[in-house]
Each structure stands twice: as C-alpha cells, then as structure tokens.
PDB file of C-alpha atoms in Angstrom:
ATOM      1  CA  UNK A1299      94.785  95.258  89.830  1.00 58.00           C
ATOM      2  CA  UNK A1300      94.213  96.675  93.727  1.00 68.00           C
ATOM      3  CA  UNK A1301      97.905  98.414  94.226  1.00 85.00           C
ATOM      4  CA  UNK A1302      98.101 100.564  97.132  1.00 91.00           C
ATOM      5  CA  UNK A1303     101.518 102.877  97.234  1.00 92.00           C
ATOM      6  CA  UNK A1304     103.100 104.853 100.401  1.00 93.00           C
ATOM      7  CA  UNK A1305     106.791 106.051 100.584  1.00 90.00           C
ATOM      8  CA  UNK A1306     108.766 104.218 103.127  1.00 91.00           C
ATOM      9  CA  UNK A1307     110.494 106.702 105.403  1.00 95.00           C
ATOM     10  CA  UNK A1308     109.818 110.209 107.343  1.00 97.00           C
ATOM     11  CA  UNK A1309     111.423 111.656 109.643  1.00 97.00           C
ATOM     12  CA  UNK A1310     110.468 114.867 111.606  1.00 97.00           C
ATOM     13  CA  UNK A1311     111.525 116.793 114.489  1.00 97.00           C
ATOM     14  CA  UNK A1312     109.309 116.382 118.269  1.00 97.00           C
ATOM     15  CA  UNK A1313     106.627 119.312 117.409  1.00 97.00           C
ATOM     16  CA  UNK A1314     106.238 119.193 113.950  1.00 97.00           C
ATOM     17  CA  UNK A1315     103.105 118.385 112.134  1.00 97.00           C
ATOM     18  CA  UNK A1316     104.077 115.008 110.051  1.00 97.00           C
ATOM     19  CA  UNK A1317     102.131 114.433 107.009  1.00 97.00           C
ATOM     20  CA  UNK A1318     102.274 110.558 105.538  1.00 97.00           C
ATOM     21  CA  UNK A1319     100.766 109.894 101.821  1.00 97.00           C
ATOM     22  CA  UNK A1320      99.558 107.077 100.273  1.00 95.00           C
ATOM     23  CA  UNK A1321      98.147 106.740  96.593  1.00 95.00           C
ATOM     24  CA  UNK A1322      95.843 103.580  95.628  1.00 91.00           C
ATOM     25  CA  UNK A1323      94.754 102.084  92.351  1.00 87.00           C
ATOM     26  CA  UNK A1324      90.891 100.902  93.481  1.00 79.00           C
ATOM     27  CA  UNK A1325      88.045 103.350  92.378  1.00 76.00           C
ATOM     28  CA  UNK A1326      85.801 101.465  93.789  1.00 76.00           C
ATOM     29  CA  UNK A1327      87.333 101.227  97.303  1.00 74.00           C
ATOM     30  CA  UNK A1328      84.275 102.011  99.936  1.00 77.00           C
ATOM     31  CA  UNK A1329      87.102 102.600 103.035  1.00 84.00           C
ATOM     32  CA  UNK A1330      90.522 103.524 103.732  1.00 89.00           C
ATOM     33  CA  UNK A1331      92.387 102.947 107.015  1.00 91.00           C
ATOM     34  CA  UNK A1332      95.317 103.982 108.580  1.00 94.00           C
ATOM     35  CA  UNK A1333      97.144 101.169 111.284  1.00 94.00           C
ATOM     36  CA  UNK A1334      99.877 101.942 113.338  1.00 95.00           C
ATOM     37  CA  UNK A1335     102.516  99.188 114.351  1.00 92.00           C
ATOM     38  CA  UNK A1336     104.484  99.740 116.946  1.00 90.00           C
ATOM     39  CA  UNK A1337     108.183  97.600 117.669  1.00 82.00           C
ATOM     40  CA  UNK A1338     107.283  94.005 118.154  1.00 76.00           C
ATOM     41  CA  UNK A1339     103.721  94.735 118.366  1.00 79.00           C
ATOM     42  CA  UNK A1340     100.258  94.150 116.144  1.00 81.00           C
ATOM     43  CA  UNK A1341      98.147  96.957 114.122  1.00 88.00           C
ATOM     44  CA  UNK A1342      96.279  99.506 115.782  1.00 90.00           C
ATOM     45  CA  UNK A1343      93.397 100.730 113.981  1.00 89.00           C
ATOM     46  CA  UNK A1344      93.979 104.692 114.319  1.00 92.00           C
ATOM     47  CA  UNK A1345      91.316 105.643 111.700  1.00 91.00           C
ATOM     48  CA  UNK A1346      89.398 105.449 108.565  1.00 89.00           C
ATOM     49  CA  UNK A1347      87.260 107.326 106.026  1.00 90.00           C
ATOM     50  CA  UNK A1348      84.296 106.072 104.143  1.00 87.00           C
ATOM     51  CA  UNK A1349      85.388 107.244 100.320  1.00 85.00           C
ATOM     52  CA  UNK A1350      82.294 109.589 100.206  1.00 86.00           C
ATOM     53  CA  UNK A1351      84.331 111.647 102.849  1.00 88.00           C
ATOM     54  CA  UNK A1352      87.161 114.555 102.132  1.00 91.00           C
ATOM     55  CA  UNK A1353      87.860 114.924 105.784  1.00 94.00           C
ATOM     56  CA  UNK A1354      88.166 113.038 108.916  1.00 93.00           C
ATOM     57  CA  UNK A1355      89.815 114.884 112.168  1.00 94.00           C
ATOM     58  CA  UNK A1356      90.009 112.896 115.214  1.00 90.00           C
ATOM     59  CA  UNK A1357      92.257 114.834 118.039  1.00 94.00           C
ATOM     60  CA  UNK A1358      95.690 114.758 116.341  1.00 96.00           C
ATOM     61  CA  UNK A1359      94.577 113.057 113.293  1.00 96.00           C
ATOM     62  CA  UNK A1360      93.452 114.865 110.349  1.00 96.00           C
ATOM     63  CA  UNK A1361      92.342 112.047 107.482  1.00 96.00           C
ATOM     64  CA  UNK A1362      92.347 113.857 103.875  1.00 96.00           C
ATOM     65  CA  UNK A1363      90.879 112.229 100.684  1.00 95.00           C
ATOM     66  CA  UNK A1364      91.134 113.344  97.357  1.00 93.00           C
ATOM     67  CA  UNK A1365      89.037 110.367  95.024  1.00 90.00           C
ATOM     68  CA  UNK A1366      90.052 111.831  91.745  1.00 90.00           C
ATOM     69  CA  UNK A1367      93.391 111.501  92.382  1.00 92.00           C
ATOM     70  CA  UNK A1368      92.993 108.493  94.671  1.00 91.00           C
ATOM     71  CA  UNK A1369      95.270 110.112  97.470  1.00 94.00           C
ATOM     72  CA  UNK A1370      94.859 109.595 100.935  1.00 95.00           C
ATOM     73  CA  UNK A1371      96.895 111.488 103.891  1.00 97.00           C
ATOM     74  CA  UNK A1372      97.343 111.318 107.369  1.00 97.00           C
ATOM     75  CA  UNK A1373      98.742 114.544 108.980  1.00 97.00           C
ATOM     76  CA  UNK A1374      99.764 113.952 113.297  1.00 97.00           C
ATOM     77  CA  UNK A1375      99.655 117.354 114.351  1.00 97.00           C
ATOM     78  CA  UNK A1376     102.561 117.991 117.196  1.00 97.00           C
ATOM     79  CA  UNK A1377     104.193 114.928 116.315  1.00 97.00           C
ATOM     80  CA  UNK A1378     105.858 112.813 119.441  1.00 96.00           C
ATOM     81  CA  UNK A1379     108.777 110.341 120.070  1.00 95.00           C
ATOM     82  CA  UNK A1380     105.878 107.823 120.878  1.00 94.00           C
ATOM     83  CA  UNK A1381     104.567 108.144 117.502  1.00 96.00           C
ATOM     84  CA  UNK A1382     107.501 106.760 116.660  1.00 96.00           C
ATOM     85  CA  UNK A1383     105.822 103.530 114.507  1.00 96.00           C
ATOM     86  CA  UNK A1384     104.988 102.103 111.226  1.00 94.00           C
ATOM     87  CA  UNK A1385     101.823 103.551 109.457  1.00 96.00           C
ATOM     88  CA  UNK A1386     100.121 101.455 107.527  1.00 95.00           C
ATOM     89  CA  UNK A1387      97.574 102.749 104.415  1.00 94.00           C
ATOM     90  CA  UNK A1388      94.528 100.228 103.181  1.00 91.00           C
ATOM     91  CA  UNK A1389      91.726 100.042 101.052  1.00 88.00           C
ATOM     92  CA  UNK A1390      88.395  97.881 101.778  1.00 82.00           C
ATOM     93  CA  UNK A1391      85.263  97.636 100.584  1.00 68.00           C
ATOM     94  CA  UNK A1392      82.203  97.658 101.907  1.00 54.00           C
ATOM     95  CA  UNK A1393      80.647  94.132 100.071  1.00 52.00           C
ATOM     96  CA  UNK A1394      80.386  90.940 101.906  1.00 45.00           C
ATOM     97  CA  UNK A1395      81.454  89.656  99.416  1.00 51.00           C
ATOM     98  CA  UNK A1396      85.141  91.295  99.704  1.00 56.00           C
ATOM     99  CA  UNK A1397      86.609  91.333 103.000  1.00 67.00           C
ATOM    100  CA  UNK A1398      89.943  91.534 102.020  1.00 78.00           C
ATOM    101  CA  UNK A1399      92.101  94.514 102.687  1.00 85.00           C
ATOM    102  CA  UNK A1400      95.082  95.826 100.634  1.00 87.00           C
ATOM    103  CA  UNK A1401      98.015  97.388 102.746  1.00 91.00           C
ATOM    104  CA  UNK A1402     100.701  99.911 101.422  1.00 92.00           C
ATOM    105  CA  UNK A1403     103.996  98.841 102.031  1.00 91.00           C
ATOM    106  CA  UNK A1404     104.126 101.062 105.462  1.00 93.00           C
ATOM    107  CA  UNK A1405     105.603 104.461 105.948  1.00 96.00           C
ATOM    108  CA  UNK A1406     108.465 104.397 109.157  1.00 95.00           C
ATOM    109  CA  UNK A1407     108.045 107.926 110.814  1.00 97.00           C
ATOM    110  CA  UNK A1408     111.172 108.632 113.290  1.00 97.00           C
ATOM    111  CA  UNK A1409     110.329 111.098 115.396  1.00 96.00           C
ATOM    112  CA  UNK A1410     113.921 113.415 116.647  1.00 94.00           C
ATOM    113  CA  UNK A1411     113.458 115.074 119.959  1.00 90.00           C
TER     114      UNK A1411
ATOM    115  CA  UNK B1250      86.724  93.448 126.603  1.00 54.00           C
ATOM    116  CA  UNK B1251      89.204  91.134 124.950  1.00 79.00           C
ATOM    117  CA  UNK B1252      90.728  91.974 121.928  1.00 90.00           C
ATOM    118  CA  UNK B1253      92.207  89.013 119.552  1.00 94.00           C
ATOM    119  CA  UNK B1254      94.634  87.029 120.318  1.00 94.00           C
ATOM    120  CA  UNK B1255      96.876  84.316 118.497  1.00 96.00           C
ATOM    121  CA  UNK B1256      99.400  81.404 119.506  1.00 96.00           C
ATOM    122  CA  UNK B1257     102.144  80.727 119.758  1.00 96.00           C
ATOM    123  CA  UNK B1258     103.185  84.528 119.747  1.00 94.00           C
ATOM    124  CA  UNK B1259     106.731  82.710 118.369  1.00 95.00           C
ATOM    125  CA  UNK B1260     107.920  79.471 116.250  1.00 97.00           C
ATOM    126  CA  UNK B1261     110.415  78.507 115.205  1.00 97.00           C
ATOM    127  CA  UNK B1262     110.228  75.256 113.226  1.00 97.00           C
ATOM    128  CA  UNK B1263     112.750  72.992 110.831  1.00 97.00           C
ATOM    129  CA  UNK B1264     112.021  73.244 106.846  1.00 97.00           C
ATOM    130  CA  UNK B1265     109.583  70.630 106.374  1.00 97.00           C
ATOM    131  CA  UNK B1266     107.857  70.310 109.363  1.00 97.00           C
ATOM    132  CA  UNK B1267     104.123  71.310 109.410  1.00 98.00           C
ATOM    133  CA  UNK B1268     103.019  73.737 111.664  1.00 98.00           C
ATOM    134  CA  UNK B1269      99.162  75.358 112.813  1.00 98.00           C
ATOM    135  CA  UNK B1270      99.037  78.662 114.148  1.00 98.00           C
ATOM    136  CA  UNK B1271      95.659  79.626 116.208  1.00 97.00           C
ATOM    137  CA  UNK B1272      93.301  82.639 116.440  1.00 97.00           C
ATOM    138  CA  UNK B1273      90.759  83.523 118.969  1.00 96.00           C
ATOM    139  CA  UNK B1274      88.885  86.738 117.668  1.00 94.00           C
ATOM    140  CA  UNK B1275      86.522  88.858 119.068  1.00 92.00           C
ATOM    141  CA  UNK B1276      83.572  87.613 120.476  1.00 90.00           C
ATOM    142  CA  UNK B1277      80.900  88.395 117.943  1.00 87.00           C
ATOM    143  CA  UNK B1278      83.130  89.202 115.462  1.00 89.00           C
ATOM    144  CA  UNK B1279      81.664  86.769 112.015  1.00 87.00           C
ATOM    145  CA  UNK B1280      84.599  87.617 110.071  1.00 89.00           C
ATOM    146  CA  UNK B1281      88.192  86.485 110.408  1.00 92.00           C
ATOM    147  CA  UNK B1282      91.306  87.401 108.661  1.00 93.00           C
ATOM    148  CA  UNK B1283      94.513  85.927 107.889  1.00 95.00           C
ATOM    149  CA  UNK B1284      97.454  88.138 106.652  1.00 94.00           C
ATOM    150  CA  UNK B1285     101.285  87.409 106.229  1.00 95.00           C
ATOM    151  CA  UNK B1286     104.082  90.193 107.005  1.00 92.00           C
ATOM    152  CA  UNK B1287     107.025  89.686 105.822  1.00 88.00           C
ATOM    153  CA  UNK B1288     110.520  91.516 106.430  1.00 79.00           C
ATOM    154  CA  UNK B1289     110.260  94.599 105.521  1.00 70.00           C
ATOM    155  CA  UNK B1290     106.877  94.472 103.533  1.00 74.00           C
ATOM    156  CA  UNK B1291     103.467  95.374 103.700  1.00 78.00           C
ATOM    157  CA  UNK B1292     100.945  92.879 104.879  1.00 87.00           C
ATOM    158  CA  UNK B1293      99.698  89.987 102.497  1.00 90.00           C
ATOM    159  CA  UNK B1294      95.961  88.997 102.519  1.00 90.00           C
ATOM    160  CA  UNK B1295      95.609  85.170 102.564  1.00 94.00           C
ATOM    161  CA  UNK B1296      92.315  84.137 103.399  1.00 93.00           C
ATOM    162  CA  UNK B1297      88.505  85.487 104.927  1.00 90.00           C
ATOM    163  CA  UNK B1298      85.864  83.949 106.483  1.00 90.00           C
ATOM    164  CA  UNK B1299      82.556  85.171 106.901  1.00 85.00           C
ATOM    165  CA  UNK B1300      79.891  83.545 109.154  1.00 82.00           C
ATOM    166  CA  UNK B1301      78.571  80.271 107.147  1.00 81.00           C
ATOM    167  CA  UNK B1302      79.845  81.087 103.921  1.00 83.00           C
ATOM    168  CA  UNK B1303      82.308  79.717 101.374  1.00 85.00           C
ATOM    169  CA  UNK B1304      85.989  81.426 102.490  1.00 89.00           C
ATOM    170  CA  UNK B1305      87.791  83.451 100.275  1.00 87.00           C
ATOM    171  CA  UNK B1306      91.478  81.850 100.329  1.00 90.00           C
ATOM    172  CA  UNK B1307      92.421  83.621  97.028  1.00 88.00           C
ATOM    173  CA  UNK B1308      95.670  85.037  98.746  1.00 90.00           C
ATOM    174  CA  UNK B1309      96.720  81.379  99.441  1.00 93.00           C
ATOM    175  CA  UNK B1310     100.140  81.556  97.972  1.00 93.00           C
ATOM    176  CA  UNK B1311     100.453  77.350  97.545  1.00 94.00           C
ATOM    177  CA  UNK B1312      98.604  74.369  98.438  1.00 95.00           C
ATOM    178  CA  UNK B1313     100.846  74.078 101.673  1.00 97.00           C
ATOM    179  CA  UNK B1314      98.615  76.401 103.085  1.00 97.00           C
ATOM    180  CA  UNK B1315      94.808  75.623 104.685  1.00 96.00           C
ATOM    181  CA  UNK B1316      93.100  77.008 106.848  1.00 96.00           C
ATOM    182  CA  UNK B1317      89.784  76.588 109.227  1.00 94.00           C
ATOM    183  CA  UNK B1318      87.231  78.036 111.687  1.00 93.00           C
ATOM    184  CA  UNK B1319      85.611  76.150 113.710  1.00 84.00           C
ATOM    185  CA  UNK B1320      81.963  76.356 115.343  1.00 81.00           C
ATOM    186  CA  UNK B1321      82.160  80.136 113.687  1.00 77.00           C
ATOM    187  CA  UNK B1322      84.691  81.655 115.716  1.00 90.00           C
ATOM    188  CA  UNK B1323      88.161  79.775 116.484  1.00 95.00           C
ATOM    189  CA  UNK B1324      90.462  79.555 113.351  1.00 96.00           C
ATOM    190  CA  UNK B1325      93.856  77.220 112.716  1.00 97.00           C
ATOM    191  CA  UNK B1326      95.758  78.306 110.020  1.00 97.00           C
ATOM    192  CA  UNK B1327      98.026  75.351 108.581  1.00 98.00           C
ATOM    193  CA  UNK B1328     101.471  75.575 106.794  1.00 98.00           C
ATOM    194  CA  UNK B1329     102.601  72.222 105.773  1.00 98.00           C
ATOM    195  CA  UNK B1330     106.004  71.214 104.494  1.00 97.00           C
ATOM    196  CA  UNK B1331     107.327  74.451 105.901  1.00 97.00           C
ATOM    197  CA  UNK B1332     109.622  76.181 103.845  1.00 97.00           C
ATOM    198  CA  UNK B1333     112.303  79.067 104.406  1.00 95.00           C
ATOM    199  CA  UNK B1334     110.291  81.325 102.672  1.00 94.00           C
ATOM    200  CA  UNK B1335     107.345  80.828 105.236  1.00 96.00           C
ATOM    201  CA  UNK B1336     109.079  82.869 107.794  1.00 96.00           C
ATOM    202  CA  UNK B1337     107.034  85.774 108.873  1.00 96.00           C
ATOM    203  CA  UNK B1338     104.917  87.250 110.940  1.00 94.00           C
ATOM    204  CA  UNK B1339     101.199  85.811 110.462  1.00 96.00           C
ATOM    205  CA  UNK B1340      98.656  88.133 111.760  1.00 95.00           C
ATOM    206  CA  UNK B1341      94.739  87.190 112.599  1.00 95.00           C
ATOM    207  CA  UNK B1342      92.033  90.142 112.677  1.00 93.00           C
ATOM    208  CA  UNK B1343      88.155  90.153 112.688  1.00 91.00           C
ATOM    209  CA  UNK B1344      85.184  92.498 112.185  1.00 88.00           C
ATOM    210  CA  UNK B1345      81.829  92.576 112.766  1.00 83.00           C
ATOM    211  CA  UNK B1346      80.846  92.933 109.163  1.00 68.00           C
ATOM    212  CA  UNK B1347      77.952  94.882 109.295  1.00 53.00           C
ATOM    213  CA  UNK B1348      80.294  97.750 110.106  1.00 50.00           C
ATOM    214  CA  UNK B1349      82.409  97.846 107.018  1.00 56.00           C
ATOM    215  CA  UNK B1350      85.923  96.111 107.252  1.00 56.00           C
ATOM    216  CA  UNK B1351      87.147  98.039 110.539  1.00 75.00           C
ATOM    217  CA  UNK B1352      89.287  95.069 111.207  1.00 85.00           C
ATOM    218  CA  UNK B1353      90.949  94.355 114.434  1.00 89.00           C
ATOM    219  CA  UNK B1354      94.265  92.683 114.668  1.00 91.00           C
ATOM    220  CA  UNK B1355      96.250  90.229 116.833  1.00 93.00           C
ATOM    221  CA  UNK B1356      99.526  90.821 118.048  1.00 91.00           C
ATOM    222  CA  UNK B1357     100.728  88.028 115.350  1.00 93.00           C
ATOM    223  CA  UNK B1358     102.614  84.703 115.545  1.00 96.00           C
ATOM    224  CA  UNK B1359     106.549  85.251 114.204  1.00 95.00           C
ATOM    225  CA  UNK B1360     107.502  82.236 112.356  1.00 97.00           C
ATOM    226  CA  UNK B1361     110.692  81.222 111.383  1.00 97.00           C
ATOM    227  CA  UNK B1362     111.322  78.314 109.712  1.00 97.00           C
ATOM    228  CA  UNK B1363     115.683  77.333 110.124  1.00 96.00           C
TER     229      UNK B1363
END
C-alpha cells in the first residue's frame, strides 16, 4: 500500500544547512509536498515537485528527488529559530480521480541559537 | 484573498454527543479535503470531494463519521456518538484541481471528546 516514511526529530544549530528525508512506497506518485506546521497552527504549503523533476530550489529551499529510490529531501539552507516547526512529507497524484494525499509522520526540526 | 477557514477552532464535547465541524474553502477551489491529526501522528485522509462527483470517503474510519458540501463549496463534517478516540485535530484544505493536489489547509478544529 501508499506508506510514506520520515524520521521524527532534527536538531541543528542557528546557521546550519538542515537536511530532512523522507522515503515513500508509491511509484506512481505524480507530486510530492513539503508542509510546515508551526505551534498551534495549520499546514503551510512550502513546496512541491512534480515526480518528473530531480530539483526544485526556491530561496532557502532546495527540493531533491531521487524516483528509483523513492527519496525525497528538503535541505533549509542557513537554518533559523523561526524554522523551528514540524515538516511534513506527502505524495499526490495528479488523477481526478485521487485527491487524496499521504503524509509522513512529520519530522520536528529544533533549531539551537 | 481569504484563505480557508474552519469552526469552531476548539471543542470540547462529552463521549456520545454528536458533533459537526464546518469548512469554508477557497473561493473557487472544487475540491475539499478532510484530514484527522492525531497526537503525535501524521495526518489521516478521511474524505474528498470534487465538484459534482461521487466523494471519496474511503478514509472514513466508522460509520460515525459523514460528511457534506453543500451548493459546491461549504462542507460539515459529522462525528456522531463521539468517542474518546475522536479527539484530534480535524483539518479542512482545498485545491483547484486543475493544478495538481497543491492543497491549502485550515488552521483546524481541536476536538476533544472528555
């Protein structure tokens, strides 16, 4: 079935690059997202790749995609206390007929000053 | 412009007391989402709509659950006979389809059934 796998903590240290991972199970997956959920807030869409991509950058936010190996990263270059959140990997697709989306478990980055 | 929002942001109910939880998406958003977060985990798909058609409420974990949209856009979801279990935070998003699933979310309702 549609699994979708992160690791649950990272911690890093104001200035760092911080690099979050996230494995799925869906070959045929047409997107992948990354949310961000801040304390006692909803998602925020910060990205996403269409699965024909290897790269995505977007100021901070380098997106990397390896299909074979169905590995997606996010890497926040000169990581900050108010990144400080829960990041959130998920697969889509593309059909109208699925508009489901399967969520990782979310990765908690704590950002040290 | 406005993004989605849901109500009540909190409830708290008693165990089997039914409660409906509301979503206003995006205006000209077709689809609309329903997810459930629970402590600790990743979010839960429970049900899609998509403009006219037939919803998808495979992620309906019981028959306590329902859900509607009205007139294409406003949605209730429904949790009957509340149980402990229910307690979570239920989240609303929509897309415009034609885009892909870029789904935008609501801030949530938190519900906590005592």
């Amino acid at each position: 079935g549609e699994d979708v796998e992160q690791s649950l903590f990272l911690s890093v240290r104001e200035g760092d690059s911080s690099v979050i991972n996230c494995t799925y199970t869906d070959s045929s997956s047409t997107y992948l997202y990354w949310y961000k959920q801040e304390p006692g807030a909803g998602l925020q869409l910060l990205t996403y790749i269409f699965s024909n991509m290897d790269m995505k950058q977007d100021q901070r936010l380098t997106v990397l995609l390896n299909k074979k190996d169905k590995h997606l990263s996010l890497r926040i270059a000169d990581t900050q206390t108010g990144d400080s959140a829960i990041y959130f990997c998920a697969e889509g697709h593309g059909s109208s007929n699925t508009g489901k989306l399967i969520f990782g478990q979310g990765t908690t980055l704590q950002v040290k000053p | 412009g406005a993004g989605v929002s849901q109500s009540p942001s909190n409830k708290v109910t008693e165990k089997g007391k039914d409660v409906e939880l509301r979503c206003d998406p995006i205006s000209g958003h077709t689809a609309l989402y329903w997810y459930r977060q629970s402590l600790g985990q990743g979010l839960e798909f429970l049900i899609y709509f998509q403009g006219n058609s037939a919803p998808d409420k495979s992620g309906l974990p019981s028959d306590r659950f329902s859900a509607e949209r009205t007139g294409g856009s406003v949605s209730t979801l429904t949790i009957q006979r509340t149980q402990q279990e229910d307690s979570a935070v239920y989240l609303c998003a929509s897309s415009l389809a034609r885009l892909g699933e870029t789904q935008y979310f609501g801030p949530g309702t938190r519900l906590l059934v005592l």
